mmCIF file of C-alpha atoms in Angstrom:
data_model
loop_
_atom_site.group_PDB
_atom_site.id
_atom_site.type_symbol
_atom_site.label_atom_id
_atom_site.label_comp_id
_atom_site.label_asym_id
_atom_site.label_seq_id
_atom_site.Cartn_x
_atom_site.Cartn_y
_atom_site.Cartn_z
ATOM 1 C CA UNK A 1 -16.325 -14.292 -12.847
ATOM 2 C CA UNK A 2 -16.213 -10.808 -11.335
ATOM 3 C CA UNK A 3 -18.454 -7.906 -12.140
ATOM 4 C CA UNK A 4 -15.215 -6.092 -13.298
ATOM 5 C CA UNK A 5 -13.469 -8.746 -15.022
ATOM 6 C CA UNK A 6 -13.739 -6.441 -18.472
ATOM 7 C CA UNK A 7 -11.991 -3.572 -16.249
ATOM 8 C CA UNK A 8 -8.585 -4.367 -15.169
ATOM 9 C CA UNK A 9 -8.260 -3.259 -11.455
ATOM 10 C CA UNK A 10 -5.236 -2.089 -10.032
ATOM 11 C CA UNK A 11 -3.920 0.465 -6.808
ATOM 12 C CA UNK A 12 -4.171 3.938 -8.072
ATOM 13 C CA UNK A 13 -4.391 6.065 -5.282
ATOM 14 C CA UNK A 14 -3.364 6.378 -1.694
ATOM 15 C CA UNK A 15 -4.376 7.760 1.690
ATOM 16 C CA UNK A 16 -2.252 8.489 4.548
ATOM 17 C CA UNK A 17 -4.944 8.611 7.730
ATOM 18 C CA UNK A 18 -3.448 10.507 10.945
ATOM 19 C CA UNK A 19 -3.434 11.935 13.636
ATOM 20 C CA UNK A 20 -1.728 14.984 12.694
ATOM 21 C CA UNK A 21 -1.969 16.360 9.569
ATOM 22 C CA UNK A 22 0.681 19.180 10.417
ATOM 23 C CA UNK A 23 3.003 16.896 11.304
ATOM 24 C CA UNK A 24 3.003 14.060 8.802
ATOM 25 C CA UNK A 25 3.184 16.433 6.089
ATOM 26 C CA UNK A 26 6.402 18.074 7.189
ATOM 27 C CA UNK A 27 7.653 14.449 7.564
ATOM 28 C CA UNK A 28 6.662 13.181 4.183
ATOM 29 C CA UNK A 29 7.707 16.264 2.635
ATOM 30 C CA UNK A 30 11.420 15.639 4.217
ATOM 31 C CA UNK A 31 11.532 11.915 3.297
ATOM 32 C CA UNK A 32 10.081 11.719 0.390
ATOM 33 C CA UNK A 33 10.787 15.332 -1.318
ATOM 34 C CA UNK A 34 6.664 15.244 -1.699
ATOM 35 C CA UNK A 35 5.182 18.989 -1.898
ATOM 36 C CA UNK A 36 2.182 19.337 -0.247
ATOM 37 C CA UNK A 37 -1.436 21.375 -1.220
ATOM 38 C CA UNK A 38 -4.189 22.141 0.537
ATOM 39 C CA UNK A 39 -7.208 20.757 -0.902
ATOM 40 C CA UNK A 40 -9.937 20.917 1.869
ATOM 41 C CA UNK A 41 -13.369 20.908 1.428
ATOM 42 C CA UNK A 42 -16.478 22.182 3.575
ATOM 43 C CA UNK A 43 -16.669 18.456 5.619
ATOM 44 C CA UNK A 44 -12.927 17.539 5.708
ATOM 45 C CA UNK A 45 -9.742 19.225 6.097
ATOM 46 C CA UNK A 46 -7.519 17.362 3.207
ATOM 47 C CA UNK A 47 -3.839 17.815 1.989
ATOM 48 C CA UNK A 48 -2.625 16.531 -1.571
ATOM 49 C CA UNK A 49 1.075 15.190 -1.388
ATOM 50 C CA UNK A 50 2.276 15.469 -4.807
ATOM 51 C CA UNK A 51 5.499 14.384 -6.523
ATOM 52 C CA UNK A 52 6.813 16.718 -9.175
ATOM 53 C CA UNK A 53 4.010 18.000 -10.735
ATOM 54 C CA UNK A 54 1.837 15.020 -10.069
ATOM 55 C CA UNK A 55 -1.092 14.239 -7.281
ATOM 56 C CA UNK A 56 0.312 11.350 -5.843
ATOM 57 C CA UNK A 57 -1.951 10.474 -2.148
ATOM 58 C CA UNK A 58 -4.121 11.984 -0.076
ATOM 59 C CA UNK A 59 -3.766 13.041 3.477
ATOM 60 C CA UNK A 60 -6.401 13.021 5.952
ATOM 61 C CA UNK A 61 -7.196 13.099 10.003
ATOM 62 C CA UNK A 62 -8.508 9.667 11.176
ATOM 63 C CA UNK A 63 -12.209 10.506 12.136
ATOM 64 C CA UNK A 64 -12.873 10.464 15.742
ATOM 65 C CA UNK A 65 -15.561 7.480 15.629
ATOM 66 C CA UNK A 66 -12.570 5.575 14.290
ATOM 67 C CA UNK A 67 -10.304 6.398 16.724
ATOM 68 C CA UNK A 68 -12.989 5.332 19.643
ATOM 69 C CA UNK A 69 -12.530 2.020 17.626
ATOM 70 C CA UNK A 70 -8.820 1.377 18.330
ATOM 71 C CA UNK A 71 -8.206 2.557 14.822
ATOM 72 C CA UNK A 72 -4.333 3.511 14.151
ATOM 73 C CA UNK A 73 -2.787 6.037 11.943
ATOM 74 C CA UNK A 74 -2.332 3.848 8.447
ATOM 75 C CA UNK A 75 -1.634 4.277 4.690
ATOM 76 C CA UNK A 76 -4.831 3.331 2.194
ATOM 77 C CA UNK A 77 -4.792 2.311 -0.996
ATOM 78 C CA UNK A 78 -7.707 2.481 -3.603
ATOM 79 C CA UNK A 79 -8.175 0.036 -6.221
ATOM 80 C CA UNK A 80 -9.726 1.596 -9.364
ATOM 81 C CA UNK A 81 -13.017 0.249 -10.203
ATOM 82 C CA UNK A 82 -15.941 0.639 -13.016
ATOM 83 C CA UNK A 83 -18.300 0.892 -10.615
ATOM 84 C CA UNK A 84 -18.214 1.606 -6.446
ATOM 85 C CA UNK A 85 -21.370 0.398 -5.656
ATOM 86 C CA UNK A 86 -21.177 -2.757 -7.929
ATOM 87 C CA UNK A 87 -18.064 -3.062 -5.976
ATOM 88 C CA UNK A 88 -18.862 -2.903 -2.639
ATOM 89 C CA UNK A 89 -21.910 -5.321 -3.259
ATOM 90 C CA UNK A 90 -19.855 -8.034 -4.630
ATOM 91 C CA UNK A 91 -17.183 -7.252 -1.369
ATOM 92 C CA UNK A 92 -20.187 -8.137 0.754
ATOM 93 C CA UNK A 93 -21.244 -11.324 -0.751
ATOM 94 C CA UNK A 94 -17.369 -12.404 -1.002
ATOM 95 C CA UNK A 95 -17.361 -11.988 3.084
ATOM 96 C CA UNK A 96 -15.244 -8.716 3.523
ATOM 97 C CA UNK A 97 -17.312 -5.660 5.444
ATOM 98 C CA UNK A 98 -18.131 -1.914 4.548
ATOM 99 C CA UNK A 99 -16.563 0.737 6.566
ATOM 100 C CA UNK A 100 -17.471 3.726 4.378
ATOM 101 C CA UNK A 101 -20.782 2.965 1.913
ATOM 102 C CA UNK A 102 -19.702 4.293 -1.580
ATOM 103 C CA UNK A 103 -20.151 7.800 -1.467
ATOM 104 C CA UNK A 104 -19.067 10.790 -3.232
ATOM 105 C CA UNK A 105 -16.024 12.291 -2.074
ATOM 106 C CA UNK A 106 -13.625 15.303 -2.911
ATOM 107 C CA UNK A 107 -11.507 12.815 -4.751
ATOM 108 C CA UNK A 108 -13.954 10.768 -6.485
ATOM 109 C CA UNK A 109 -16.700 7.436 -6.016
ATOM 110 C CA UNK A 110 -15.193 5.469 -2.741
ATOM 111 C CA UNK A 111 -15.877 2.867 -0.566
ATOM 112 C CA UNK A 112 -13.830 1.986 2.378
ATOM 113 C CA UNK A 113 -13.986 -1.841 2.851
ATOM 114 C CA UNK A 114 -11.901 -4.790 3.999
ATOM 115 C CA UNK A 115 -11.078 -8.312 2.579
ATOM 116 C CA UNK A 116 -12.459 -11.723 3.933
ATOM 117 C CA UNK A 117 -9.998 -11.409 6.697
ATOM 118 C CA UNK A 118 -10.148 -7.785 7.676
ATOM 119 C CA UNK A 119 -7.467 -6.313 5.826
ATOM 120 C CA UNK A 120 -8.356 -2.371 4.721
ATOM 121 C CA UNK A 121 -8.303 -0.846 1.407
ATOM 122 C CA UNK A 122 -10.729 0.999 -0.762
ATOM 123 C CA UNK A 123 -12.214 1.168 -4.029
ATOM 124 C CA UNK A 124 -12.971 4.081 -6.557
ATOM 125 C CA UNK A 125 -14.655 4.705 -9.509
ATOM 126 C CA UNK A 126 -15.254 8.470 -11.606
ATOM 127 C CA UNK A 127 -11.855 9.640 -10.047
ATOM 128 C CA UNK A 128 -11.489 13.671 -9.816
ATOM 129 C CA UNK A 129 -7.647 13.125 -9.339
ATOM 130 C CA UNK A 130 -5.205 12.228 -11.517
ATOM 131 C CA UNK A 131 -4.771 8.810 -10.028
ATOM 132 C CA UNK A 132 -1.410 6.982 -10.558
ATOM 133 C CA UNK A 133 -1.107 4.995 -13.532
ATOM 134 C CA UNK A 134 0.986 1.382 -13.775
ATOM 135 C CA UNK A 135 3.154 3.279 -16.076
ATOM 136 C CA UNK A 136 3.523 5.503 -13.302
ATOM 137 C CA UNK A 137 5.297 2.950 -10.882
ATOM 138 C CA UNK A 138 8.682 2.912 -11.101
ATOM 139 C CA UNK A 139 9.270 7.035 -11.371
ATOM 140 C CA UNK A 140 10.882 8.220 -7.702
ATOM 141 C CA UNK A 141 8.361 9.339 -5.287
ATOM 142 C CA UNK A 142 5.243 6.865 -6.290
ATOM 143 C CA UNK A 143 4.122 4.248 -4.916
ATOM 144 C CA UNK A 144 6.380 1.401 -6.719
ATOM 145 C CA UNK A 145 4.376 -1.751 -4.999
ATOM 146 C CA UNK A 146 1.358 -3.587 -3.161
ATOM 147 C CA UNK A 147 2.183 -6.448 -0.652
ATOM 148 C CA UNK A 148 -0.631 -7.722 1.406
ATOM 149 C CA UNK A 149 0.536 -9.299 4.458
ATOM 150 C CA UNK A 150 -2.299 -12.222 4.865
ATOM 151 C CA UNK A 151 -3.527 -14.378 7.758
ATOM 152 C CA UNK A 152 -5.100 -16.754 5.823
ATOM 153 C CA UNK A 153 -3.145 -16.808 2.060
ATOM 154 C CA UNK A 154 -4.996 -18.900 -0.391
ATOM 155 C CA UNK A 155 -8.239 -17.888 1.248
ATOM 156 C CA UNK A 156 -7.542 -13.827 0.892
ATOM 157 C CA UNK A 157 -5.978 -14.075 -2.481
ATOM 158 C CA UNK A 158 -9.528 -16.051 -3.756
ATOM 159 C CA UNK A 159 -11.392 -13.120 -2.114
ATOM 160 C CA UNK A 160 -9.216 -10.976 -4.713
ATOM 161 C CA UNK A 161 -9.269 -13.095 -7.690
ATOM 162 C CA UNK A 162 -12.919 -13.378 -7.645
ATOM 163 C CA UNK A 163 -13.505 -9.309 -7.107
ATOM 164 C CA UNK A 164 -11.010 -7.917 -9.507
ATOM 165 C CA UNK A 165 -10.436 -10.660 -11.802
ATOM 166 C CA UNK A 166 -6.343 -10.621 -10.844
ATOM 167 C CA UNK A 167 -4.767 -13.436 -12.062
ATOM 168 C CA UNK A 168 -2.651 -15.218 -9.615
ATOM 169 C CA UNK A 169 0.918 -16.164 -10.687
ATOM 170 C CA UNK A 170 3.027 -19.079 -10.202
ATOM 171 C CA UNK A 171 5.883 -19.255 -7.836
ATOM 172 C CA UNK A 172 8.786 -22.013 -7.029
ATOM 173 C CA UNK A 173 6.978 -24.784 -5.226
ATOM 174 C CA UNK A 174 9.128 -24.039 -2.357
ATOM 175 C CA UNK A 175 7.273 -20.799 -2.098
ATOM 176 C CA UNK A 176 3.649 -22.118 -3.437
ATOM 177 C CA UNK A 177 2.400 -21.597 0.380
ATOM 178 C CA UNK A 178 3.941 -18.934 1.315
ATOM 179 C CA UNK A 179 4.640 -16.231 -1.732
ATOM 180 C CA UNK A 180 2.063 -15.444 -4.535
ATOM 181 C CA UNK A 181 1.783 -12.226 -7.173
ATOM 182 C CA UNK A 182 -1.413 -10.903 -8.817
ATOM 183 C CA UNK A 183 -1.397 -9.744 -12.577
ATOM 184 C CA UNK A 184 -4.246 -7.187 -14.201
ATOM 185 C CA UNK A 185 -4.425 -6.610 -17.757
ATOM 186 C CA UNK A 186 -0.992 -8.783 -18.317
ATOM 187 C CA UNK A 187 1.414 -6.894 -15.453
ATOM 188 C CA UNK A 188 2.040 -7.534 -12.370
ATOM 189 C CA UNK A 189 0.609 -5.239 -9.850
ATOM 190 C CA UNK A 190 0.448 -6.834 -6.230
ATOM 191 C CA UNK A 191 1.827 -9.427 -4.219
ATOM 192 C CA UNK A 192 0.751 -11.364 -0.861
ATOM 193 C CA UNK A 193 2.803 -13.525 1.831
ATOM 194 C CA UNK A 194 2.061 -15.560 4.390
ATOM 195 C CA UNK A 195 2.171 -13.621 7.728
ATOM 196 C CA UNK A 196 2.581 -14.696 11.462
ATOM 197 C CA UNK A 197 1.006 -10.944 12.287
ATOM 198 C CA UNK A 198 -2.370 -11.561 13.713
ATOM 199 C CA UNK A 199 -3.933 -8.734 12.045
ATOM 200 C CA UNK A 200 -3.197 -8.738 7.965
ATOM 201 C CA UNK A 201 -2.698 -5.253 5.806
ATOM 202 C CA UNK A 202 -1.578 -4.369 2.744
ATOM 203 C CA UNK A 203 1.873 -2.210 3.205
ATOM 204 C CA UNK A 204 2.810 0.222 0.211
ATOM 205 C CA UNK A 205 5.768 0.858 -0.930
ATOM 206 C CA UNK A 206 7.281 4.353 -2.228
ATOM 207 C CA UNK A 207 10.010 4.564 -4.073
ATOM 208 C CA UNK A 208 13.434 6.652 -3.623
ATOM 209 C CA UNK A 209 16.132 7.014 -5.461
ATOM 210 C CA UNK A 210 18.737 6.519 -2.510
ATOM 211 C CA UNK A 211 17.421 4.256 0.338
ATOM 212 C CA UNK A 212 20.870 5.069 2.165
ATOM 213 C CA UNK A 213 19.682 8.769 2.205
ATOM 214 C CA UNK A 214 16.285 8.260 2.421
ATOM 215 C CA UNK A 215 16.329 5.966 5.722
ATOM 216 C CA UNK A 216 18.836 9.011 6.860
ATOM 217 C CA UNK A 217 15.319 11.026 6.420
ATOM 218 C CA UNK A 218 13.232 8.820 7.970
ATOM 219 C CA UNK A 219 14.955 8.866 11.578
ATOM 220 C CA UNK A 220 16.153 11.960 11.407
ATOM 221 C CA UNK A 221 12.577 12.943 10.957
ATOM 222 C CA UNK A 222 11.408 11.153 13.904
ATOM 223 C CA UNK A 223 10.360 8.047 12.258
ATOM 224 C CA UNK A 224 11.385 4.498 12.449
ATOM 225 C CA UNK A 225 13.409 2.298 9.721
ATOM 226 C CA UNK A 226 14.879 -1.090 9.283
ATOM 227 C CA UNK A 227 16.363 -2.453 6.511
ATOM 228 C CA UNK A 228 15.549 -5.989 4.880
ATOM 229 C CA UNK A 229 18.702 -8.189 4.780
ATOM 230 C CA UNK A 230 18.037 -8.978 0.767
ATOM 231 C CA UNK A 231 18.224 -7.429 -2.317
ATOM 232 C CA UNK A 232 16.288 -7.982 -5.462
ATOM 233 C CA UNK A 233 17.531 -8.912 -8.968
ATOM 234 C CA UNK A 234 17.619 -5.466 -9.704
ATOM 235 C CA UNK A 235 19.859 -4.228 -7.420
ATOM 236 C CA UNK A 236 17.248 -2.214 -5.392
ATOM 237 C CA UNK A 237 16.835 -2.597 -1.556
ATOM 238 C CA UNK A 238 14.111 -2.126 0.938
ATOM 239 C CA UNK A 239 13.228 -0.138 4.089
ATOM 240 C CA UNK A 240 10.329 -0.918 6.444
ATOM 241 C CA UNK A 241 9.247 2.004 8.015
ATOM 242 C CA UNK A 242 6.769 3.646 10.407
ATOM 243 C CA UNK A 243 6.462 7.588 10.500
ATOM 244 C CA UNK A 244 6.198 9.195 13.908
ATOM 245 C CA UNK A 245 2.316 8.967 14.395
ATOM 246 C CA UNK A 246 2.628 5.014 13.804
ATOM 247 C CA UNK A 247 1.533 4.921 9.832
ATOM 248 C CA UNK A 248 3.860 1.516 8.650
ATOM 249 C CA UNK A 249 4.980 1.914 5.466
ATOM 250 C CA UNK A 250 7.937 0.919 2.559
ATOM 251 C CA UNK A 251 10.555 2.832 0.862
ATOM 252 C CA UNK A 252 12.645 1.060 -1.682
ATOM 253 C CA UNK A 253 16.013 2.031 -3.701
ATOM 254 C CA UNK A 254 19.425 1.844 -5.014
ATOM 255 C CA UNK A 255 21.970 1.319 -2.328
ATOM 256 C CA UNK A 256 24.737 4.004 -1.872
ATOM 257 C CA UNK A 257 26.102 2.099 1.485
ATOM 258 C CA UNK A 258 26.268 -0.438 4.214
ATOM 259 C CA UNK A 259 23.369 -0.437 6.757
ATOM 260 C CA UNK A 260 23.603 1.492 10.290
ATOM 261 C CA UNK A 261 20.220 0.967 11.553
ATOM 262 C CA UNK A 262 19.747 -1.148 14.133
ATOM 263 C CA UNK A 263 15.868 -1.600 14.481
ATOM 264 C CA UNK A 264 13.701 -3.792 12.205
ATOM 265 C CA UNK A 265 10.864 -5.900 12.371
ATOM 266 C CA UNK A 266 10.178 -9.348 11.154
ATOM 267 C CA UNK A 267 9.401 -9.422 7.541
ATOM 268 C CA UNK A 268 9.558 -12.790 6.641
ATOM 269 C CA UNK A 269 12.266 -12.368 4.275
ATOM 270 C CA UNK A 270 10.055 -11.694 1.348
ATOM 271 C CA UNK A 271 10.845 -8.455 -0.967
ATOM 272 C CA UNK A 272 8.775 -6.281 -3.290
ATOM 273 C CA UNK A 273 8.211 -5.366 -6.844
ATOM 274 C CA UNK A 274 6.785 -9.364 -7.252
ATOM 275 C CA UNK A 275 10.200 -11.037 -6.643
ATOM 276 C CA UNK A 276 11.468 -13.621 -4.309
ATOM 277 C CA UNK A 277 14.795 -13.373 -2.709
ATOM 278 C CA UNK A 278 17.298 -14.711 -0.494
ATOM 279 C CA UNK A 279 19.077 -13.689 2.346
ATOM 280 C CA UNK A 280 22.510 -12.625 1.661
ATOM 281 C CA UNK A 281 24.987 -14.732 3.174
ATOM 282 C CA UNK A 282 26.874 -13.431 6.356
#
C-alpha cells in the first residue's frame, strides 16, 4: 500500500525544459494561444505559460550539467503529492532514481525522479501555483492527457500502482499486453502502451480546439507534426508533435479537414484521453 494511498495523485503541472527560452515561448504562444509571464527568481530565469487567466506550465533552460549528460529539450509533468520527501523515498526503494532531491522551488516542494525504467517526471507537494485540476482537463489550452510510452509495461505500471495508489483498469484481452489506463480517486487520469522506443517517456497532451489549425501552427512555427490515422469515440483527433528545439509533445482536437502533413512517427496506433481505437479503413 503506498504512503499516499489516502491522497489521490494525479499530473498537475508541467515543465517545458529548453534550450531557448526566447524561442519556445514565441512558439507556444503561436500554437497554443498561451500568454506568457515572467516569473524569474534570483537562481533561475523562469517563464509562466498561462491559458486565459490560468498558470498552466512552467518554462525553463535545461541546466548545463544536464546538457553535458546528453539531456534533450523535453516536457515534465509533476504528479501532486502529500509529501515530496515521503515521495521520493518510496521512488527509491521501488527502483526508480533521484535527479533533483526534493527541494524548495519557486513553484513549490519538487523532486525530479524517474520510474523503474528511466522514464522522467516529478513530484510536488505545498504547490505555490495554481496547479491544474482534473476538472481542469478538457478546457482548450490544458493539458487534456498522460500517456507513458513504456519499455517494460506491466513492470512500469506496478512501479506506479504501488507509489500513487492508481488503480489500473481493464482493457479488451486483445489489448491486455499492450494498452492499460490508471484511475485516482474514481477518474481516469493516465494511460501507458507498450513501446518498441528504447528509451520510455511520458508524452503530454494539450488540447486545441481545431487540430486542422493548430498543426497549421505548429509547422508554420518551425515545428514538426504528424497526424495519427484514428479517431476516438468522441470525434477528436491527434497530432504528435516536436517544437523546433526537439521538446515531443501532443495536441489533440476537433477536425475541421483532411490531413496534408506528410511526416509522422510510429505511434503504435494507440490514442489518448484512455481510449482504444482503430485505424480507419483506407
Amino acid at each position: 500500500m503506498s504512503d499516499l494511498a489516502n491522497d489521490p495523485s494525479y499530473f498537475c503541472w508541467y515543465e517545458l525544459l529548453t534550450t531557448d527560452m526566447a524561442a519556445a515561448t514565441k512558439f507556444y504562444r503561436d500554437v497554443v494561444g498561451w500568454s506568457a509571464l515572467p516569473s524569474s527568481t534570483t537562481r533561475v530565469p523562469y517563464t509562466l505559460f498561462k491559458a486565459d487567466d490560468s498558470a498552466t506550465a512552467g518554462l525553463l533552460e535545461l541546466p548545463p550539467e544536464a546538457l553535458k549528460t546528453g539531456a534533450q529539450p523535453r516536457w515534465m509533468g509533476y504528479v501532486g503529492v502529500s509529501d515530496t520527501h515521503a515521495a521520493a523515498d518510496h521512488i527509491k526503494r521501488l527502483g526508480g532514481m533521484i535527479y533533483v532531491p526534493p527541494t524548495d522551488a519557486n513553484i513549490g516542494r519538487i523532486s525530479v525522479v524517474t520510474d523503474s525504467h528511466s522514464a522522467l517526471f516529478a513530484v510536488i507537494s505545498q504547490p505555490q501555483v495554481a496547479v491544474q485540476q482534473p476538472t481542469d482537463s478538457g478546457k482548450p489550452g490544458r493539458f487534456g492527457w498522460h500517456e507513458l510510452f513504456a519499455t517494460d509495461l506491466q513492470k512500469q505500471s506496478r512501479f506506479y500502482r504501488e507509489l500513487f495508489a492508481w488503480q489500473q483498469n481493464d482493457t479488451e484481452d486483445r489489448f491486455a499486453d499492450a494498452y492499460l489506463t490508471f484511475s485516482a480517486g474514481g477518474q481516469v487520469v493516465a494511460s501507458a502502451l507498450k513501446s518498441t522506443d528504447p528509451t520510455p517517456f511520458w508524452l503530454f497532451y494539450i488540447n486545441v480546439e481545431d487540430i486542422d489549425a493548430a498543426v497549421e501552427r505548429v509547422i508554420a512555427a518551425g515545428g514538426r507534426a504528424g497526424y495519427n490515422d484514428s479517431e476516438m469515440p468522441s470525434g477528436m483527433r491527434i497530432a504528435y508533435c516536436s517544437d523546433p528545439q526537439g521538446a515531443p509533445f501532443a495536441l489533440q482536437g476537433l477536425r475541421s479537414q483532411e490531413p496534408q502533413i506528410g511526416w509522422t512517427t510510429e505511434w503504435q496506433g494507440f490514442s489518448s484521453r484512455g481510449q482504444l481505437v482503430a485505424p480507419k479503413k483506407k
